[in-house]
Structure formats: C-alpha cells, structure tokens
PDB file of C-alpha atoms in Angstrom:
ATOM      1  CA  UNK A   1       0.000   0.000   0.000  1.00 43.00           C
ATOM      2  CA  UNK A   2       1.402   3.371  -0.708  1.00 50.00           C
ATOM      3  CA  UNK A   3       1.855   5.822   1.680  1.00 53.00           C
ATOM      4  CA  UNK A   4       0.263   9.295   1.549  1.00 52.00           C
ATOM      5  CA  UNK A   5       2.030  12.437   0.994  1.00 59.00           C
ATOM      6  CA  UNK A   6       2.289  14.304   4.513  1.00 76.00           C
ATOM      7  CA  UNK A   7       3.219  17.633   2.472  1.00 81.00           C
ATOM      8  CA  UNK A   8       2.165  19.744   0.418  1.00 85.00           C
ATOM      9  CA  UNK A   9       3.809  19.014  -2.984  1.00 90.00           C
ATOM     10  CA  UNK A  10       3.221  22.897  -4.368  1.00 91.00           C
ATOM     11  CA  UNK A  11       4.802  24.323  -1.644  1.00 94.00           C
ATOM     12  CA  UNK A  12       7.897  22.140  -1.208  1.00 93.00           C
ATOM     13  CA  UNK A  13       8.427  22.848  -4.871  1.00 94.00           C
ATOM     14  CA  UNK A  14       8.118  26.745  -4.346  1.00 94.00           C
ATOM     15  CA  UNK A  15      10.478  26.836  -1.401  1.00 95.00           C
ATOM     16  CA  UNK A  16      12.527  24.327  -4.080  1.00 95.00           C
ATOM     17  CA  UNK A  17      12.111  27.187  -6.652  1.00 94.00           C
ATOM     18  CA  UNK A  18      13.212  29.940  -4.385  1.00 94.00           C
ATOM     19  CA  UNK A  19      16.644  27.967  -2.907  1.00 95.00           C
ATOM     20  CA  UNK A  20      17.625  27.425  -6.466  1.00 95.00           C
ATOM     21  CA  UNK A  21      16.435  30.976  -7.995  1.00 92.00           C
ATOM     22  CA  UNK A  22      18.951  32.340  -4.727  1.00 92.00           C
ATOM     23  CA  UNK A  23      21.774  29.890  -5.044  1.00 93.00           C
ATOM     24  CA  UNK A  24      22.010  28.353  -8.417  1.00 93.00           C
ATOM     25  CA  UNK A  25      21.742  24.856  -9.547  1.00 95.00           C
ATOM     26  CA  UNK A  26      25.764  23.797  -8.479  1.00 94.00           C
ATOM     27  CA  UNK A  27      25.698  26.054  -5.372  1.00 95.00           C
ATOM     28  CA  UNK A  28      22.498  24.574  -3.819  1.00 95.00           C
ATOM     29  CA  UNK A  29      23.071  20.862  -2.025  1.00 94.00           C
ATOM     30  CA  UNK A  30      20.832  18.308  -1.274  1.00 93.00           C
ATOM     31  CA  UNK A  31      20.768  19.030   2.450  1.00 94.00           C
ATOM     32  CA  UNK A  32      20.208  23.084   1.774  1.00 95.00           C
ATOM     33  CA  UNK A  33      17.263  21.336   0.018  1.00 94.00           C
ATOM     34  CA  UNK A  34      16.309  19.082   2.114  1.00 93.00           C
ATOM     35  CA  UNK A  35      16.810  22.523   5.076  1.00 94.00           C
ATOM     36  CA  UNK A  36      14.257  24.653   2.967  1.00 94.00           C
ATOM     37  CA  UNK A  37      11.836  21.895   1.442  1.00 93.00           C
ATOM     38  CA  UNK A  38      11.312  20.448   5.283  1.00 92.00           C
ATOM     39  CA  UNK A  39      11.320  16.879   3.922  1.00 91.00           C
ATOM     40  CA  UNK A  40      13.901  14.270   3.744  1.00 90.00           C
ATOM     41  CA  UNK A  41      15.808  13.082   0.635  1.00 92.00           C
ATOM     42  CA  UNK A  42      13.854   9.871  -0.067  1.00 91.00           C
ATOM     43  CA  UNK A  43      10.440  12.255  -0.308  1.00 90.00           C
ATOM     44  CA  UNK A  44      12.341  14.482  -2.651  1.00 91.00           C
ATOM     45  CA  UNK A  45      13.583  11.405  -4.959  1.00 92.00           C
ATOM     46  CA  UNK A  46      10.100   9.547  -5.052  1.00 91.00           C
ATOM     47  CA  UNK A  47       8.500  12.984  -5.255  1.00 92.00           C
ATOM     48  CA  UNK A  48      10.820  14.977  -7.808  1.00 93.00           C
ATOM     49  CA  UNK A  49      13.151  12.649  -9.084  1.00 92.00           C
ATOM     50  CA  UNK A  50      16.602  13.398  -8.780  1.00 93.00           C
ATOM     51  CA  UNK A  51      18.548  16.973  -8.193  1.00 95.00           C
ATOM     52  CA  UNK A  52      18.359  18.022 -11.952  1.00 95.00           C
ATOM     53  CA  UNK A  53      14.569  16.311 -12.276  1.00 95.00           C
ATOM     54  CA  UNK A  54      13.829  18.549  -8.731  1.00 96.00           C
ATOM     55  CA  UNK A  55      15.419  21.572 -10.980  1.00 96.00           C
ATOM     56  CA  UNK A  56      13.888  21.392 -13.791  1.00 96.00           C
ATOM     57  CA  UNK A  57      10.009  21.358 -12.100  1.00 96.00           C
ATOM     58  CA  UNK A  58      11.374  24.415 -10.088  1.00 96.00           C
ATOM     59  CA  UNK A  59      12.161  25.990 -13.800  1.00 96.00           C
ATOM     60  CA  UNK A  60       9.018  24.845 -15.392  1.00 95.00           C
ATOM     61  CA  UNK A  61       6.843  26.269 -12.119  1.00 95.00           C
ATOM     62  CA  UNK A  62       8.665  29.938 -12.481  1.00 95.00           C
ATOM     63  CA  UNK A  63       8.454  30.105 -16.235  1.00 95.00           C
ATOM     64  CA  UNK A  64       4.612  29.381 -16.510  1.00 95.00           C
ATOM     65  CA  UNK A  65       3.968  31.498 -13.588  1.00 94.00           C
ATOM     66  CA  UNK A  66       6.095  34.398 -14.959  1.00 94.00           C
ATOM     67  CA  UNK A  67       4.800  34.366 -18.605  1.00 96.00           C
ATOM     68  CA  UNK A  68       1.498  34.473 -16.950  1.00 96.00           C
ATOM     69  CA  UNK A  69       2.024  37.275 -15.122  1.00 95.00           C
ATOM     70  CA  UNK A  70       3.784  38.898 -18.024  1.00 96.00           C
ATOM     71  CA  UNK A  71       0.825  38.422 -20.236  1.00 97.00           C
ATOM     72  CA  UNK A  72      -1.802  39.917 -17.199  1.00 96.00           C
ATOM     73  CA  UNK A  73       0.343  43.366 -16.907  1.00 95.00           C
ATOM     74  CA  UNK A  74       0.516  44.027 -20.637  1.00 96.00           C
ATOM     75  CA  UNK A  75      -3.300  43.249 -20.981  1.00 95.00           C
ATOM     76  CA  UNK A  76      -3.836  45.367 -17.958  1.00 94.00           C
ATOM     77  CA  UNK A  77      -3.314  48.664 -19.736  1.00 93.00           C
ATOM     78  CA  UNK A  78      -5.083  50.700 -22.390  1.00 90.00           C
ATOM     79  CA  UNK A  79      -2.499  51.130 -24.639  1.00 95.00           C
ATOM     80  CA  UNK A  80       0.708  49.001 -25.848  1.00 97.00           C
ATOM     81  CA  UNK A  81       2.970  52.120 -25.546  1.00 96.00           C
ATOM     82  CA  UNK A  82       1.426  52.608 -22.072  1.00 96.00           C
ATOM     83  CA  UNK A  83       1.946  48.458 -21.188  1.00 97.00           C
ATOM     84  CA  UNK A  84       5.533  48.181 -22.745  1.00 97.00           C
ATOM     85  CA  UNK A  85       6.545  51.490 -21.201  1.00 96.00           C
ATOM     86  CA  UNK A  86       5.463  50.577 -17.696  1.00 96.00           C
ATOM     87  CA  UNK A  87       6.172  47.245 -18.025  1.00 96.00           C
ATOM     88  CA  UNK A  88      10.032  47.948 -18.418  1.00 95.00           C
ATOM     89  CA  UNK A  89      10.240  50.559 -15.525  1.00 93.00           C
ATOM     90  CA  UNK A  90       8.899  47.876 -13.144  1.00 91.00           C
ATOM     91  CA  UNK A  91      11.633  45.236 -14.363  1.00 89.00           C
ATOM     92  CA  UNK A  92      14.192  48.388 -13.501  1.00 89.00           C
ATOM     93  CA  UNK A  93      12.315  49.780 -10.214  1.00 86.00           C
ATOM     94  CA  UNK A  94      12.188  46.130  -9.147  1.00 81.00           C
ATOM     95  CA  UNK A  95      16.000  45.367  -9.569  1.00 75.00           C
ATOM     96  CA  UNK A  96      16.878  48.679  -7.932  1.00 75.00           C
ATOM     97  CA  UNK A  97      14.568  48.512  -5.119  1.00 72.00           C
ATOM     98  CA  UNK A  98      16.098  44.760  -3.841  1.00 64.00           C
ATOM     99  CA  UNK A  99      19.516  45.153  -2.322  1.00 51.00           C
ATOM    100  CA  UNK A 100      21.039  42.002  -4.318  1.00 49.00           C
ATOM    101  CA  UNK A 101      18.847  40.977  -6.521  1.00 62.00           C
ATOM    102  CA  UNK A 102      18.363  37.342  -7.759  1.00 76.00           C
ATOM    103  CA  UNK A 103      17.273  38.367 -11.197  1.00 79.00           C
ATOM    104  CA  UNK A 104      15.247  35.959 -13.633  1.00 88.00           C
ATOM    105  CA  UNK A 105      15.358  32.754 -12.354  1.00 92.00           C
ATOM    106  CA  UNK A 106      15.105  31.426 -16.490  1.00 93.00           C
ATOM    107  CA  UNK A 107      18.025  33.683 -17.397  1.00 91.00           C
ATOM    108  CA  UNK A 108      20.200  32.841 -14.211  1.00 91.00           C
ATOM    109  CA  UNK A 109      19.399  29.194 -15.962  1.00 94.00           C
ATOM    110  CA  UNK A 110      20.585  30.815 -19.431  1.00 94.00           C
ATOM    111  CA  UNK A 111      23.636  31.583 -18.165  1.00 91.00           C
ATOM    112  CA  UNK A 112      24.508  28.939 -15.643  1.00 93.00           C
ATOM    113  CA  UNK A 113      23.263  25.616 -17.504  1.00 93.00           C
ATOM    114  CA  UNK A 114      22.280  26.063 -20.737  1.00 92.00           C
ATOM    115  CA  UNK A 115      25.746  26.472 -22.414  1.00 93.00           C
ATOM    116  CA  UNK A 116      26.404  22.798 -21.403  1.00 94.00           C
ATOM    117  CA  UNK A 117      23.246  21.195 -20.591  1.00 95.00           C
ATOM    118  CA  UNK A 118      20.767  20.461 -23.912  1.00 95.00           C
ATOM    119  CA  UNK A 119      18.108  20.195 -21.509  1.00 94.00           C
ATOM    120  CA  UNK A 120      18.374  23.631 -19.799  1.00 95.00           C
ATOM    121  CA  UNK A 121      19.080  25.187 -23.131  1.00 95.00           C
ATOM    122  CA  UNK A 122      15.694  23.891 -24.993  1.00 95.00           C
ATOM    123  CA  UNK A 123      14.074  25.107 -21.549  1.00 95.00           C
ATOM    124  CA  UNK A 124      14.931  28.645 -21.592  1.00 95.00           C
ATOM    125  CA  UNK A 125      15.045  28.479 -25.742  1.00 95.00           C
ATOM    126  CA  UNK A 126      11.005  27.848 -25.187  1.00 96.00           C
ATOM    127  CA  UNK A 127      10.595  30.170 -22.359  1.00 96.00           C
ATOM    128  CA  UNK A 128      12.053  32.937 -24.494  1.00 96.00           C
ATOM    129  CA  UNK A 129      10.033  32.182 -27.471  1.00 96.00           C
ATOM    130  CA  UNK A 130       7.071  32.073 -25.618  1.00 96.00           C
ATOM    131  CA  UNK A 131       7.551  35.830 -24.149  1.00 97.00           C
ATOM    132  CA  UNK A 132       8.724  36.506 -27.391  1.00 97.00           C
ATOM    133  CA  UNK A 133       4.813  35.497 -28.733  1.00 98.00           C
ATOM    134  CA  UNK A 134       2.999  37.280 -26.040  1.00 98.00           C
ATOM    135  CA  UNK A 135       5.279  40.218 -26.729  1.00 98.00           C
ATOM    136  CA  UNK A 136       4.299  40.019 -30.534  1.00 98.00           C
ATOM    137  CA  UNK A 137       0.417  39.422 -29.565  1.00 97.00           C
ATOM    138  CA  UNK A 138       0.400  42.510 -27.378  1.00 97.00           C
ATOM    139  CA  UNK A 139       2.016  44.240 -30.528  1.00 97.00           C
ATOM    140  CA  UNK A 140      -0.619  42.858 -32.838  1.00 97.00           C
ATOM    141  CA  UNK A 141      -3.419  44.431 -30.247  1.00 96.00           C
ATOM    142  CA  UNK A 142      -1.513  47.832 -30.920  1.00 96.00           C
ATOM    143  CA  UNK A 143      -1.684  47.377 -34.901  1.00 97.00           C
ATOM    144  CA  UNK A 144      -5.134  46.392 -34.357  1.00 96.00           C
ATOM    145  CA  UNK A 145      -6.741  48.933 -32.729  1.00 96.00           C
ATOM    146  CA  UNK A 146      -4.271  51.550 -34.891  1.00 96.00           C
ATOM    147  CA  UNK A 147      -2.378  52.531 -32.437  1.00 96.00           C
ATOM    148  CA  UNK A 148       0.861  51.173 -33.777  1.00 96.00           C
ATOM    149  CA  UNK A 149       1.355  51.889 -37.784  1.00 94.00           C
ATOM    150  CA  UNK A 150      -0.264  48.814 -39.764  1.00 93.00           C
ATOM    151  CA  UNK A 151       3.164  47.632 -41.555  1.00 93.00           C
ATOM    152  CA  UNK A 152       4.659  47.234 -37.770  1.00 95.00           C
ATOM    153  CA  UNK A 153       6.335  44.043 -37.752  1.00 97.00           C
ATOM    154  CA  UNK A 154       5.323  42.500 -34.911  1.00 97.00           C
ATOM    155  CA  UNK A 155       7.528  39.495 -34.666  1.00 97.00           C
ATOM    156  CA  UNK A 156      10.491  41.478 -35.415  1.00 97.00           C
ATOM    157  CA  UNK A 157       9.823  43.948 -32.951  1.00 97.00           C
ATOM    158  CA  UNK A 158       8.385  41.407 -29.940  1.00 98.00           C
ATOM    159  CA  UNK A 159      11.898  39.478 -30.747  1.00 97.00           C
ATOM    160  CA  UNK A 160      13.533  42.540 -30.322  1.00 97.00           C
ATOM    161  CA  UNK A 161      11.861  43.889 -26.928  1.00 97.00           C
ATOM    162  CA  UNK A 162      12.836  40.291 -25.835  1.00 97.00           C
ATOM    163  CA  UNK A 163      16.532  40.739 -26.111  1.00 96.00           C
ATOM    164  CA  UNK A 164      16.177  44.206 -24.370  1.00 96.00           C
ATOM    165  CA  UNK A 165      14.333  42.408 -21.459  1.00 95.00           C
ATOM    166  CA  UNK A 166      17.371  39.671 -21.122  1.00 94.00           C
ATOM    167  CA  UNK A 167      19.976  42.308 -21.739  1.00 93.00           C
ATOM    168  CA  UNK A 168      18.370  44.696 -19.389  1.00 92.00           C
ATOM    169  CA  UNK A 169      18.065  41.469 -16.797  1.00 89.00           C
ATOM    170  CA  UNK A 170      21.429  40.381 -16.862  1.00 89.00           C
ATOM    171  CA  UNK A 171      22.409  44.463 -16.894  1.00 89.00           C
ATOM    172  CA  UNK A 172      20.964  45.175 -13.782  1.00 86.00           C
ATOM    173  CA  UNK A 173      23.114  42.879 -11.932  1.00 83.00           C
ATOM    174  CA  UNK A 174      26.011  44.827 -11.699  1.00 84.00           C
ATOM    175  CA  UNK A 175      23.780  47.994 -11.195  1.00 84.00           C
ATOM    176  CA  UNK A 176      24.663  50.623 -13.453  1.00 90.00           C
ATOM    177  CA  UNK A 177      23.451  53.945 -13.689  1.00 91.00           C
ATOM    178  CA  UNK A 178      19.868  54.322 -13.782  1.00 90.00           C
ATOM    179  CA  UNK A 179      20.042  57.018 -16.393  1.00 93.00           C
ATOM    180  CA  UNK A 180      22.148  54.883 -18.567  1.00 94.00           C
ATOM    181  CA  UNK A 181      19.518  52.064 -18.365  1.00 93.00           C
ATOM    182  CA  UNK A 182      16.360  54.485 -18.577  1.00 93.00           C
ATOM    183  CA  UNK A 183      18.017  55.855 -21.881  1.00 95.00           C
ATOM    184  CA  UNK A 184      18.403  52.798 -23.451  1.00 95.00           C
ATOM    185  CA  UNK A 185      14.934  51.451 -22.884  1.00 95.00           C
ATOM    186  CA  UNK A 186      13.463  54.759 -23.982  1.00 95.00           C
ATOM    187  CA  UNK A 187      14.933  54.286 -27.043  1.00 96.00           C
ATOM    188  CA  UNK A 188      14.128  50.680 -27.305  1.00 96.00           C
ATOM    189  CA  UNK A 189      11.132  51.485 -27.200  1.00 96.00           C
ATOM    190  CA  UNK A 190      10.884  53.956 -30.126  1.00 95.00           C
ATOM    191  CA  UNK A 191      10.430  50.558 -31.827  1.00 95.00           C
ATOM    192  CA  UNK A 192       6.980  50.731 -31.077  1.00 94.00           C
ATOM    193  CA  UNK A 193       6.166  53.394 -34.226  1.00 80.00           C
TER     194      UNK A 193
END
C-alpha cells in the first residue's frame, strides 16, 4: 500500500524554486534542500526525481507562472505604448529597489546551464520564445486597434523587446546607472512606431 504524501507538494516545490532561484543549480546541495523543502531526501527522490529532475520542475513552475504574469500586466493597460513602457520601468524599479537581486530565475538558468546542458538550453530556448509570442500578440493588439502603424512588424519587434528584457536582466546585476539604463529602454522602445 502506498503511503500518503504528509506535504504539500506545491509548496515544497516553491520553497525548491526559491533555494535554487537564490543559489544556483551547483551552489544549492541536497541538504540546503532538504533545510528549505522540510522533507527528507527519499520524499524528494520519489517525489521529484533526482537533483536536476527537482530543478527542472522548479524551472518549469517559475516560467509558466512568470509568462502568466507577463501576459496579465501588458493586458492590464489601455495602450501598448502605455503596457511596454510601464512594463520595463517595473523590471528596472524592481532590480533597484532589492539590495542584491536574484534576477530571472530562467536567465540565471541561461547563463549557468544552458551552455552545457541540452536540456536547460531547450528550456529557456522555449521560455524565451514564448515571451517573445505574447510580446508580438500585445504588438498585434496595438496594430489592431491603430495605435501602432499597420506595416509594424510584430515578430520582429516582440523578438527585439525580448533581447532588451534579457539584456536589461542580466544588466541590472552589476547595477549601473539608472540614467544609462532608462536611456536605453526609452529608445528601445521607439520601436513601437
């Protein structure tokens, strides 16, 4: 007879999620794991799968949870000037308002993993193309309701806002001048004709 779970599977996995997003995959040990999760190895095996299989759920629970609040903020304004504009101040606000911040948890996993792990790389290759469509949906909304000019290319541009939001991500680790950042993104934004 199998035994019942005496957690809470969603929650281990968050507190999973937020040791990793903190750490990093090769910094974070089984036992700082095991410390945050509050259950023992054999619950994490049976229940996860292995270290990497433990990782990769973390990954998969941050990603659908962030593109989904992604997609809510840029629907939540009237215009797609308005959502894109807001939309990168809070990225910047957010990074300078934390006193180390942990950054994306997906492009921590760009830059740790992915070079060397297929796995991770196809991960945070979908993640990225996901945004990337959401990005380019918002932009179609714009063209739509003739806001944005009706020759906009919306992939093009939605690929290109996505590279600004990794750049700007990985940027804002080493905190440079706010008035270097807010420049760029103004003029990224231009894009938006």
């Amino acid at each position: 007879m199998a035994r019942t779970r005496e957690f809470d599977e969603e929650k281990v996995l968050e507190a999973a999620m937020q040791l990793f997003w903190e750490k990093g995959y090769e910094a974070t040990s089984l036992s700082d794991l095991t410390a945050r999760m509050g259950i023992q190895r054999p619950s994490i095996y049976s229940t996860f799968g292995d270290k990497k299989e433990l990782f990769e759920a973390a990954l998969r629970r941050y990603t659908t949870s962030r593109a989904a609040d992604i997609r809510a903020r840029l629907q939540s304004h009237t215009t797609v000037k308005q959502a894109f504009a807001i939309f990168f101040e809070e990225v910047i606000a957010a990074e300078y308002t934390k006193d180390l911040s942990n950054g994306c948890f997906c492009i921590n996993t760009m830059v740790e993993l992915a070079p060397h792990d297929e796995r991770f790389e196809i991960l945070t290759r979908e993640h990225q193309l996901y945004l990337a469509v959401i990005f380019q949906e918002t932009i179609e909304r714009g063209i739509q309701s003739g806001e944005l000019e009706e020759g906009t290319d919306a992939k093009s541009i939605a690929q290109a806002l996505i590279v600004a939001l990794i750049g700007l991500t990985v940027m804002m680790k080493s905190q440079p001048q706010k008035s270097f950042v807010d420049n760029a993104i103004a003029t990224t934004l231009t894009l938006l004709k």
